Amino acid sequence: MNQTETNDQNIEALDAGASATGDQFSLNLADLLPDANGEIVILNEGDDPCLNIVTDLRLLESGIADAHVTDGGIEVKGLQYWVFEDGTKLYYSPGLSISVDQPIEHHTHG
């Protein structure tokens, strides 16, 4: 199956909503479109960029995927994954440097 036929994300194809500094990208988790099962796959084509995912959701689980095919037809065995509190599961290439950024809420007291 062709990559363009899936909901899965390819880091090189992400222009809208992404900010880049050198090889560092920041993406809002809400801007990534999960498949019907709430799964997102980000594949790295070998240039090892750094990716920062911005979300206010808590990270509940992380690990390395067992044999599994996403709704979009991508085999994710061996990919690293994160599960967020809303059930979204983000799979990503092991060579990708990825981090989660929790936005800081500013409260006014009055």
mmCIF file of N, CA and C in Angstrom:
data_model
loop_
_atom_site.group_PDB
_atom_site.id
_atom_site.type_symbol
_atom_site.label_atom_id
_atom_site.label_comp_id
_atom_site.label_asym_id
_atom_site.label_seq_id
_atom_site.Cartn_x
_atom_site.Cartn_y
_atom_site.Cartn_z
ATOM 1 N N MET A 1 0.832 -1.176 0.000
ATOM 2 C CA MET A 1 0.000 0.000 0.000
ATOM 3 C C MET A 1 0.879 1.243 0.000
ATOM 4 N N ASN A 2 0.521 2.211 -0.777
ATOM 5 C CA ASN A 2 1.259 3.456 -0.921
ATOM 6 C C ASN A 2 1.086 4.316 0.326
ATOM 7 N N GLN A 3 2.133 4.990 0.763
ATOM 8 C CA GLN A 3 2.081 5.835 1.956
ATOM 9 C C GLN A 3 0.997 6.898 1.850
ATOM 10 N N THR A 4 0.728 7.417 0.659
ATOM 11 C CA THR A 4 -0.270 8.475 0.517
ATOM 12 C C THR A 4 -1.695 7.954 0.664
ATOM 13 N N GLU A 5 -1.888 6.645 0.698
ATOM 14 C CA GLU A 5 -3.221 6.072 0.852
ATOM 15 C C GLU A 5 -3.587 5.865 2.310
ATOM 16 N N THR A 6 -2.739 6.259 3.235
ATOM 17 C CA THR A 6 -3.007 6.022 4.652
ATOM 18 C C THR A 6 -3.166 7.341 5.391
ATOM 19 N N ASN A 7 -3.604 7.257 6.629
ATOM 20 C CA ASN A 7 -3.690 8.428 7.505
ATOM 21 C C ASN A 7 -2.360 8.680 8.198
ATOM 22 N N ASP A 8 -1.415 7.782 8.023
ATOM 23 C CA ASP A 8 -0.153 7.875 8.732
ATOM 24 C C ASP A 8 0.661 9.061 8.244
ATOM 25 N N GLN A 9 1.433 9.625 9.161
ATOM 26 C CA GLN A 9 2.146 10.865 8.908
ATOM 27 C C GLN A 9 3.601 10.577 8.543
ATOM 28 N N ASN A 10 4.102 11.256 7.538
ATOM 29 C CA ASN A 10 5.519 11.170 7.206
ATOM 30 C C ASN A 10 6.124 12.522 7.545
ATOM 31 N N ILE A 11 7.146 12.525 8.346
ATOM 32 C CA ILE A 11 7.716 13.772 8.871
ATOM 33 C C ILE A 11 8.121 14.738 7.754
ATOM 34 N N GLU A 12 8.570 14.241 6.619
ATOM 35 C CA GLU A 12 8.990 15.128 5.538
ATOM 36 C C GLU A 12 7.805 15.775 4.834
ATOM 37 N N ALA A 13 6.613 15.221 4.994
ATOM 38 C CA ALA A 13 5.436 15.758 4.321
ATOM 39 C C ALA A 13 4.674 16.731 5.206
ATOM 40 N N LEU A 14 5.152 16.979 6.411
ATOM 41 C CA LEU A 14 4.424 17.836 7.343
ATOM 42 C C LEU A 14 4.913 19.272 7.225
ATOM 43 N N ASP A 15 4.166 20.083 6.490
ATOM 44 C CA ASP A 15 4.508 21.489 6.354
ATOM 45 C C ASP A 15 3.537 22.359 7.150
ATOM 46 N N ALA A 16 2.248 22.117 6.995
ATOM 47 C CA ALA A 16 1.234 22.919 7.682
ATOM 48 C C ALA A 16 1.248 22.603 9.171
ATOM 49 N N GLY A 17 1.251 23.627 9.978
ATOM 50 C CA GLY A 17 1.182 23.452 11.418
ATOM 51 C C GLY A 17 2.496 23.050 12.059
ATOM 52 N N ALA A 18 3.542 22.933 11.316
ATOM 53 C CA ALA A 18 4.831 22.539 11.872
ATOM 54 C C ALA A 18 5.761 23.743 11.891
ATOM 55 N N SER A 19 6.506 23.865 12.963
ATOM 56 C CA SER A 19 7.544 24.882 12.983
ATOM 57 C C SER A 19 8.871 24.154 13.058
ATOM 58 N N ALA A 20 9.819 24.617 12.282
ATOM 59 C CA ALA A 20 11.098 23.914 12.199
ATOM 60 C C ALA A 20 12.254 24.854 12.480
ATOM 61 N N THR A 21 13.233 24.347 13.195
ATOM 62 C CA THR A 21 14.483 25.044 13.426
ATOM 63 C C THR A 21 15.584 24.048 13.144
ATOM 64 N N GLY A 22 16.273 24.194 12.013
ATOM 65 C CA GLY A 22 17.281 23.213 11.632
ATOM 66 C C GLY A 22 16.597 21.878 11.407
ATOM 67 N N ASP A 23 17.036 20.862 12.151
ATOM 68 C CA ASP A 23 16.421 19.537 12.057
ATOM 69 C C ASP A 23 15.427 19.307 13.189
ATOM 70 N N GLN A 24 14.915 20.373 13.794
ATOM 71 C CA GLN A 24 13.995 20.237 14.914
ATOM 72 C C GLN A 24 12.605 20.715 14.505
ATOM 73 N N PHE A 25 11.586 19.888 14.765
ATOM 74 C CA PHE A 25 10.211 20.201 14.409
ATOM 75 C C PHE A 25 9.351 20.206 15.660
ATOM 76 N N SER A 26 8.333 21.067 15.690
ATOM 77 C CA SER A 26 7.320 21.035 16.742
ATOM 78 C C SER A 26 5.969 20.870 16.080
ATOM 79 N N LEU A 27 5.201 19.905 16.568
ATOM 80 C CA LEU A 27 3.866 19.641 16.048
ATOM 81 C C LEU A 27 2.885 19.566 17.202
ATOM 82 N N ASN A 28 1.679 20.071 16.984
ATOM 83 C CA ASN A 28 0.628 19.928 17.974
ATOM 84 C C ASN A 28 -0.033 18.581 17.738
ATOM 85 N N LEU A 29 -0.167 17.779 18.788
ATOM 86 C CA LEU A 29 -0.784 16.461 18.651
ATOM 87 C C LEU A 29 -2.181 16.566 18.040
ATOM 88 N N ALA A 30 -2.912 17.629 18.364
ATOM 89 C CA ALA A 30 -4.269 17.811 17.829
ATOM 90 C C ALA A 30 -4.271 18.017 16.310
ATOM 91 N N ASP A 31 -3.142 18.433 15.723
ATOM 92 C CA ASP A 31 -3.057 18.644 14.274
ATOM 93 C C ASP A 31 -2.788 17.358 13.500
ATOM 94 N N LEU A 32 -2.381 16.300 14.198
ATOM 95 C CA LEU A 32 -2.120 15.017 13.551
ATOM 96 C C LEU A 32 -3.415 14.218 13.509
ATOM 97 N N LEU A 33 -3.721 13.637 12.359
ATOM 98 C CA LEU A 33 -4.985 12.940 12.189
ATOM 99 C C LEU A 33 -4.822 11.442 12.426
ATOM 100 N N PRO A 34 -5.424 10.931 13.517
ATOM 101 C CA PRO A 34 -5.345 9.493 13.764
ATOM 102 C C PRO A 34 -6.256 8.718 12.818
ATOM 103 N N ASP A 35 -5.977 7.424 12.653
ATOM 104 C CA ASP A 35 -6.852 6.578 11.844
ATOM 105 C C ASP A 35 -8.104 6.225 12.655
ATOM 106 N N ALA A 36 -8.922 5.335 12.136
ATOM 107 C CA ALA A 36 -10.177 4.962 12.784
ATOM 108 C C ALA A 36 -9.968 4.336 14.165
ATOM 109 N N ASN A 37 -8.777 3.802 14.423
ATOM 110 C CA ASN A 37 -8.472 3.187 15.717
ATOM 111 C C ASN A 37 -7.725 4.133 16.656
ATOM 112 N N GLY A 38 -7.608 5.411 16.285
ATOM 113 C CA GLY A 38 -6.915 6.381 17.129
ATOM 114 C C GLY A 38 -5.403 6.260 17.073
ATOM 115 N N GLU A 39 -4.879 5.693 15.989
ATOM 116 C CA GLU A 39 -3.439 5.481 15.859
ATOM 117 C C GLU A 39 -2.817 6.431 14.846
ATOM 118 N N ILE A 40 -1.631 6.934 15.187
ATOM 119 C CA ILE A 40 -0.857 7.819 14.314
ATOM 120 C C ILE A 40 0.520 7.186 14.150
ATOM 121 N N VAL A 41 1.044 7.156 12.925
ATOM 122 C CA VAL A 41 2.382 6.629 12.679
ATOM 123 C C VAL A 41 3.219 7.736 12.058
ATOM 124 N N ILE A 42 4.382 8.006 12.653
ATOM 125 C CA ILE A 42 5.323 8.976 12.097
ATOM 126 C C ILE A 42 6.573 8.207 11.699
ATOM 127 N N LEU A 43 6.853 8.223 10.403
ATOM 128 C CA LEU A 43 8.006 7.491 9.885
ATOM 129 C C LEU A 43 9.137 8.451 9.554
ATOM 130 N N ASN A 44 10.343 8.049 9.866
ATOM 131 C CA ASN A 44 11.539 8.846 9.628
ATOM 132 C C ASN A 44 12.287 8.234 8.449
ATOM 133 N N GLU A 45 12.706 9.078 7.527
ATOM 134 C CA GLU A 45 13.388 8.587 6.327
ATOM 135 C C GLU A 45 14.905 8.597 6.473
ATOM 136 N N GLY A 46 15.422 8.579 7.706
ATOM 137 C CA GLY A 46 16.844 8.413 7.920
ATOM 138 C C GLY A 46 17.620 9.676 8.235
ATOM 139 N N ASP A 47 16.963 10.840 8.239
ATOM 140 C CA ASP A 47 17.708 12.066 8.514
ATOM 141 C C ASP A 47 17.703 12.426 9.998
ATOM 142 N N ASP A 48 17.073 11.607 10.823
ATOM 143 C CA ASP A 48 17.081 11.729 12.275
ATOM 144 C C ASP A 48 16.756 13.130 12.804
ATOM 145 N N PRO A 49 15.629 13.716 12.379
ATOM 146 C CA PRO A 49 15.266 15.009 12.951
ATOM 147 C C PRO A 49 14.768 14.857 14.383
ATOM 148 N N CYS A 50 14.747 15.962 15.101
ATOM 149 C CA CYS A 50 14.180 15.990 16.449
ATOM 150 C C CYS A 50 12.747 16.488 16.323
ATOM 151 N N LEU A 51 11.828 15.810 16.992
ATOM 152 C CA LEU A 51 10.419 16.159 16.911
ATOM 153 C C LEU A 51 9.891 16.413 18.301
ATOM 154 N N ASN A 52 9.204 17.529 18.455
ATOM 155 C CA ASN A 52 8.584 17.883 19.717
ATOM 156 C C ASN A 52 7.075 17.867 19.509
ATOM 157 N N ILE A 53 6.359 17.024 20.261
ATOM 158 C CA ILE A 53 4.910 16.939 20.187
ATOM 159 C C ILE A 53 4.333 17.809 21.297
ATOM 160 N N VAL A 54 3.502 18.775 20.929
ATOM 161 C CA VAL A 54 2.893 19.671 21.903
ATOM 162 C C VAL A 54 1.474 19.189 22.183
ATOM 163 N N THR A 55 1.178 18.921 23.448
ATOM 164 C CA THR A 55 -0.155 18.476 23.842
ATOM 165 C C THR A 55 -0.366 18.753 25.319
ATOM 166 N N ASP A 56 -1.638 18.922 25.699
ATOM 167 C CA ASP A 56 -1.940 19.055 27.122
ATOM 168 C C ASP A 56 -2.403 17.718 27.700
ATOM 169 N N LEU A 57 -2.380 16.662 26.871
ATOM 170 C CA LEU A 57 -2.762 15.330 27.327
ATOM 171 C C LEU A 57 -1.613 14.659 28.071
ATOM 172 N N ARG A 58 -1.963 13.900 29.092
ATOM 173 C CA ARG A 58 -0.947 13.156 29.841
ATOM 174 C C ARG A 58 -0.532 11.913 29.063
ATOM 175 N N LEU A 59 0.727 11.564 29.189
ATOM 176 C CA LEU A 59 1.269 10.349 28.595
ATOM 177 C C LEU A 59 1.036 9.214 29.586
ATOM 178 N N LEU A 60 0.323 8.154 29.141
ATOM 179 C CA LEU A 60 -0.027 7.055 30.037
ATOM 180 C C LEU A 60 0.876 5.839 29.893
ATOM 181 N N GLU A 61 1.408 5.623 28.699
ATOM 182 C CA GLU A 61 2.168 4.401 28.442
ATOM 183 C C GLU A 61 3.149 4.639 27.301
ATOM 184 N N SER A 62 4.252 3.919 27.335
ATOM 185 C CA SER A 62 5.200 3.956 26.218
ATOM 186 C C SER A 62 5.858 2.593 26.109
ATOM 187 N N GLY A 63 6.422 2.308 24.935
ATOM 188 C CA GLY A 63 7.086 1.028 24.757
ATOM 189 C C GLY A 63 7.459 0.794 23.316
ATOM 190 N N ILE A 64 7.706 -0.466 22.992
ATOM 191 C CA ILE A 64 8.039 -0.883 21.629
ATOM 192 C C ILE A 64 6.922 -1.811 21.164
ATOM 193 N N ALA A 65 6.395 -1.534 19.994
ATOM 194 C CA ALA A 65 5.223 -2.246 19.488
ATOM 195 C C ALA A 65 5.529 -3.688 19.125
ATOM 196 N N ASP A 66 4.570 -4.552 19.448
ATOM 197 C CA ASP A 66 4.576 -5.932 18.973
ATOM 198 C C ASP A 66 4.026 -5.920 17.553
ATOM 199 N N ALA A 67 3.930 -7.080 16.942
ATOM 200 C CA ALA A 67 3.378 -7.181 15.588
ATOM 201 C C ALA A 67 1.951 -6.637 15.581
ATOM 202 N N HIS A 68 1.729 -5.632 14.753
ATOM 203 C CA HIS A 68 0.412 -4.998 14.652
ATOM 204 C C HIS A 68 0.362 -4.221 13.344
ATOM 205 N N VAL A 69 -0.778 -4.268 12.665
ATOM 206 C CA VAL A 69 -0.985 -3.486 11.451
ATOM 207 C C VAL A 69 -2.058 -2.446 11.758
ATOM 208 N N THR A 70 -1.757 -1.176 11.493
ATOM 209 C CA THR A 70 -2.724 -0.108 11.743
ATOM 210 C C THR A 70 -3.866 -0.184 10.739
ATOM 211 N N ASP A 71 -4.917 0.580 11.006
ATOM 212 C CA ASP A 71 -6.058 0.654 10.104
ATOM 213 C C ASP A 71 -5.621 1.144 8.716
ATOM 214 N N GLY A 72 -4.549 1.934 8.676
ATOM 215 C CA GLY A 72 -4.016 2.437 7.414
ATOM 216 C C GLY A 72 -3.120 1.442 6.687
ATOM 217 N N GLY A 73 -2.897 0.260 7.274
ATOM 218 C CA GLY A 73 -2.125 -0.774 6.604
ATOM 219 C C GLY A 73 -0.632 -0.754 6.877
ATOM 220 N N ILE A 74 -0.186 -0.030 7.905
ATOM 221 C CA ILE A 74 1.243 0.059 8.224
ATOM 222 C C ILE A 74 1.590 -0.941 9.326
ATOM 223 N N GLU A 75 2.574 -1.782 9.082
ATOM 224 C CA GLU A 75 3.084 -2.712 10.102
ATOM 225 C C GLU A 75 3.978 -1.909 11.043
ATOM 226 N N VAL A 76 3.652 -1.910 12.343
ATOM 227 C CA VAL A 76 4.366 -1.074 13.298
ATOM 228 C C VAL A 76 5.289 -1.863 14.227
ATOM 229 N N LYS A 77 5.445 -3.160 13.979
ATOM 230 C CA LYS A 77 6.313 -3.972 14.838
ATOM 231 C C LYS A 77 7.703 -3.340 14.930
ATOM 232 N N GLY A 78 8.177 -3.172 16.165
ATOM 233 C CA GLY A 78 9.502 -2.605 16.394
ATOM 234 C C GLY A 78 9.528 -1.086 16.515
ATOM 235 N N LEU A 79 8.423 -0.417 16.158
ATOM 236 C CA LEU A 79 8.368 1.038 16.329
ATOM 237 C C LEU A 79 8.117 1.359 17.799
ATOM 238 N N GLN A 80 8.635 2.481 18.235
ATOM 239 C CA GLN A 80 8.335 2.944 19.580
ATOM 240 C C GLN A 80 6.934 3.546 19.575
ATOM 241 N N TYR A 81 6.264 3.545 20.739
ATOM 242 C CA TYR A 81 4.927 4.132 20.796
ATOM 243 C C TYR A 81 4.683 4.832 22.123
ATOM 244 N N TRP A 82 3.735 5.760 22.089
ATOM 245 C CA TRP A 82 3.227 6.440 23.267
ATOM 246 C C TRP A 82 1.717 6.360 23.225
ATOM 247 N N VAL A 83 1.082 6.181 24.381
ATOM 248 C CA VAL A 83 -0.370 6.217 24.484
ATOM 249 C C VAL A 83 -0.734 7.408 25.369
ATOM 250 N N PHE A 84 -1.618 8.268 24.852
ATOM 251 C CA PHE A 84 -2.052 9.456 25.589
ATOM 252 C C PHE A 84 -3.391 9.198 26.270
ATOM 253 N N GLU A 85 -3.750 10.047 27.230
ATOM 254 C CA GLU A 85 -4.937 9.821 28.047
ATOM 255 C C GLU A 85 -6.244 9.793 27.264
ATOM 256 N N ASP A 86 -6.286 10.353 26.062
ATOM 257 C CA ASP A 86 -7.515 10.306 25.261
ATOM 258 C C ASP A 86 -7.594 9.033 24.419
ATOM 259 N N GLY A 87 -6.585 8.145 24.544
ATOM 260 C CA GLY A 87 -6.568 6.891 23.801
ATOM 261 C C GLY A 87 -5.752 6.940 22.521
ATOM 262 N N THR A 88 -5.290 8.129 22.124
ATOM 263 C CA THR A 88 -4.453 8.240 20.932
ATOM 264 C C THR A 88 -3.152 7.482 21.151
ATOM 265 N N LYS A 89 -2.766 6.691 20.147
ATOM 266 C CA LYS A 89 -1.517 5.939 20.214
ATOM 267 C C LYS A 89 -0.625 6.429 19.086
ATOM 268 N N LEU A 90 0.530 6.953 19.454
ATOM 269 C CA LEU A 90 1.482 7.512 18.497
ATOM 270 C C LEU A 90 2.651 6.547 18.339
ATOM 271 N N TYR A 91 2.823 6.009 17.127
ATOM 272 C CA TYR A 91 3.961 5.151 16.798
ATOM 273 C C TYR A 91 4.991 6.006 16.071
ATOM 274 N N TYR A 92 6.279 5.757 16.328
ATOM 275 C CA TYR A 92 7.310 6.508 15.618
ATOM 276 C C TYR A 92 8.564 5.672 15.433
ATOM 277 N N SER A 93 9.324 6.032 14.389
ATOM 278 C CA SER A 93 10.557 5.322 14.047
ATOM 279 C C SER A 93 11.557 5.401 15.185
ATOM 280 N N PRO A 94 12.254 4.295 15.495
ATOM 281 C CA PRO A 94 13.222 4.289 16.592
ATOM 282 C C PRO A 94 14.337 5.321 16.451
ATOM 283 N N GLY A 95 14.730 5.697 15.234
ATOM 284 C CA GLY A 95 15.805 6.666 15.046
ATOM 285 C C GLY A 95 15.375 8.106 15.234
ATOM 286 N N LEU A 96 14.087 8.334 15.426
ATOM 287 C CA LEU A 96 13.548 9.681 15.572
ATOM 288 C C LEU A 96 13.671 10.132 17.019
ATOM 289 N N SER A 97 14.258 11.288 17.240
ATOM 290 C CA SER A 97 14.352 11.851 18.584
ATOM 291 C C SER A 97 13.069 12.621 18.849
ATOM 292 N N ILE A 98 12.259 12.163 19.804
ATOM 293 C CA ILE A 98 10.944 12.739 20.012
ATOM 294 C C ILE A 98 10.730 13.065 21.484
ATOM 295 N N SER A 99 10.027 14.152 21.743
ATOM 296 C CA SER A 99 9.721 14.551 23.115
ATOM 297 C C SER A 99 8.321 15.140 23.160
ATOM 298 N N VAL A 100 7.738 15.196 24.361
ATOM 299 C CA VAL A 100 6.407 15.781 24.546
ATOM 300 C C VAL A 100 6.561 17.069 25.325
ATOM 301 N N ASP A 101 5.899 18.107 24.856
ATOM 302 C CA ASP A 101 5.916 19.405 25.518
ATOM 303 C C ASP A 101 4.522 19.698 26.032
ATOM 304 N N GLN A 102 4.398 19.884 27.333
ATOM 305 C CA GLN A 102 3.120 20.236 27.943
ATOM 306 C C GLN A 102 3.059 21.761 28.052
ATOM 307 N N PRO A 103 2.083 22.398 27.366
ATOM 308 C CA PRO A 103 1.996 23.845 27.466
ATOM 309 C C PRO A 103 1.714 24.272 28.907
ATOM 310 N N ILE A 104 2.302 25.363 29.319
ATOM 311 C CA ILE A 104 2.112 25.888 30.672
ATOM 312 C C ILE A 104 0.909 26.809 30.660
ATOM 313 N N GLU A 105 -0.042 26.508 31.565
ATOM 314 C CA GLU A 105 -1.229 27.358 31.666
ATOM 315 C C GLU A 105 -0.912 28.559 32.544
ATOM 316 N N HIS A 106 -1.352 29.709 32.089
ATOM 317 C CA HIS A 106 -1.161 30.932 32.875
ATOM 318 C C HIS A 106 -2.466 31.287 33.538
ATOM 319 N N HIS A 107 -2.470 31.354 34.849
ATOM 320 C CA HIS A 107 -3.668 31.681 35.606
ATOM 321 C C HIS A 107 -3.516 33.085 36.182
ATOM 322 N N THR A 108 -4.594 33.828 36.141
ATOM 323 C CA THR A 108 -4.581 35.151 36.762
ATOM 324 C C THR A 108 -5.368 35.056 38.063
ATOM 325 N N HIS A 109 -4.849 35.646 39.071
ATOM 326 C CA HIS A 109 -5.512 35.657 40.371
ATOM 327 C C HIS A 109 -6.064 37.054 40.600
ATOM 328 N N GLY A 110 -7.329 37.104 41.059
ATOM 329 C CA GLY A 110 -7.873 38.441 41.227
ATOM 330 C C GLY A 110 -8.802 38.533 42.267
#
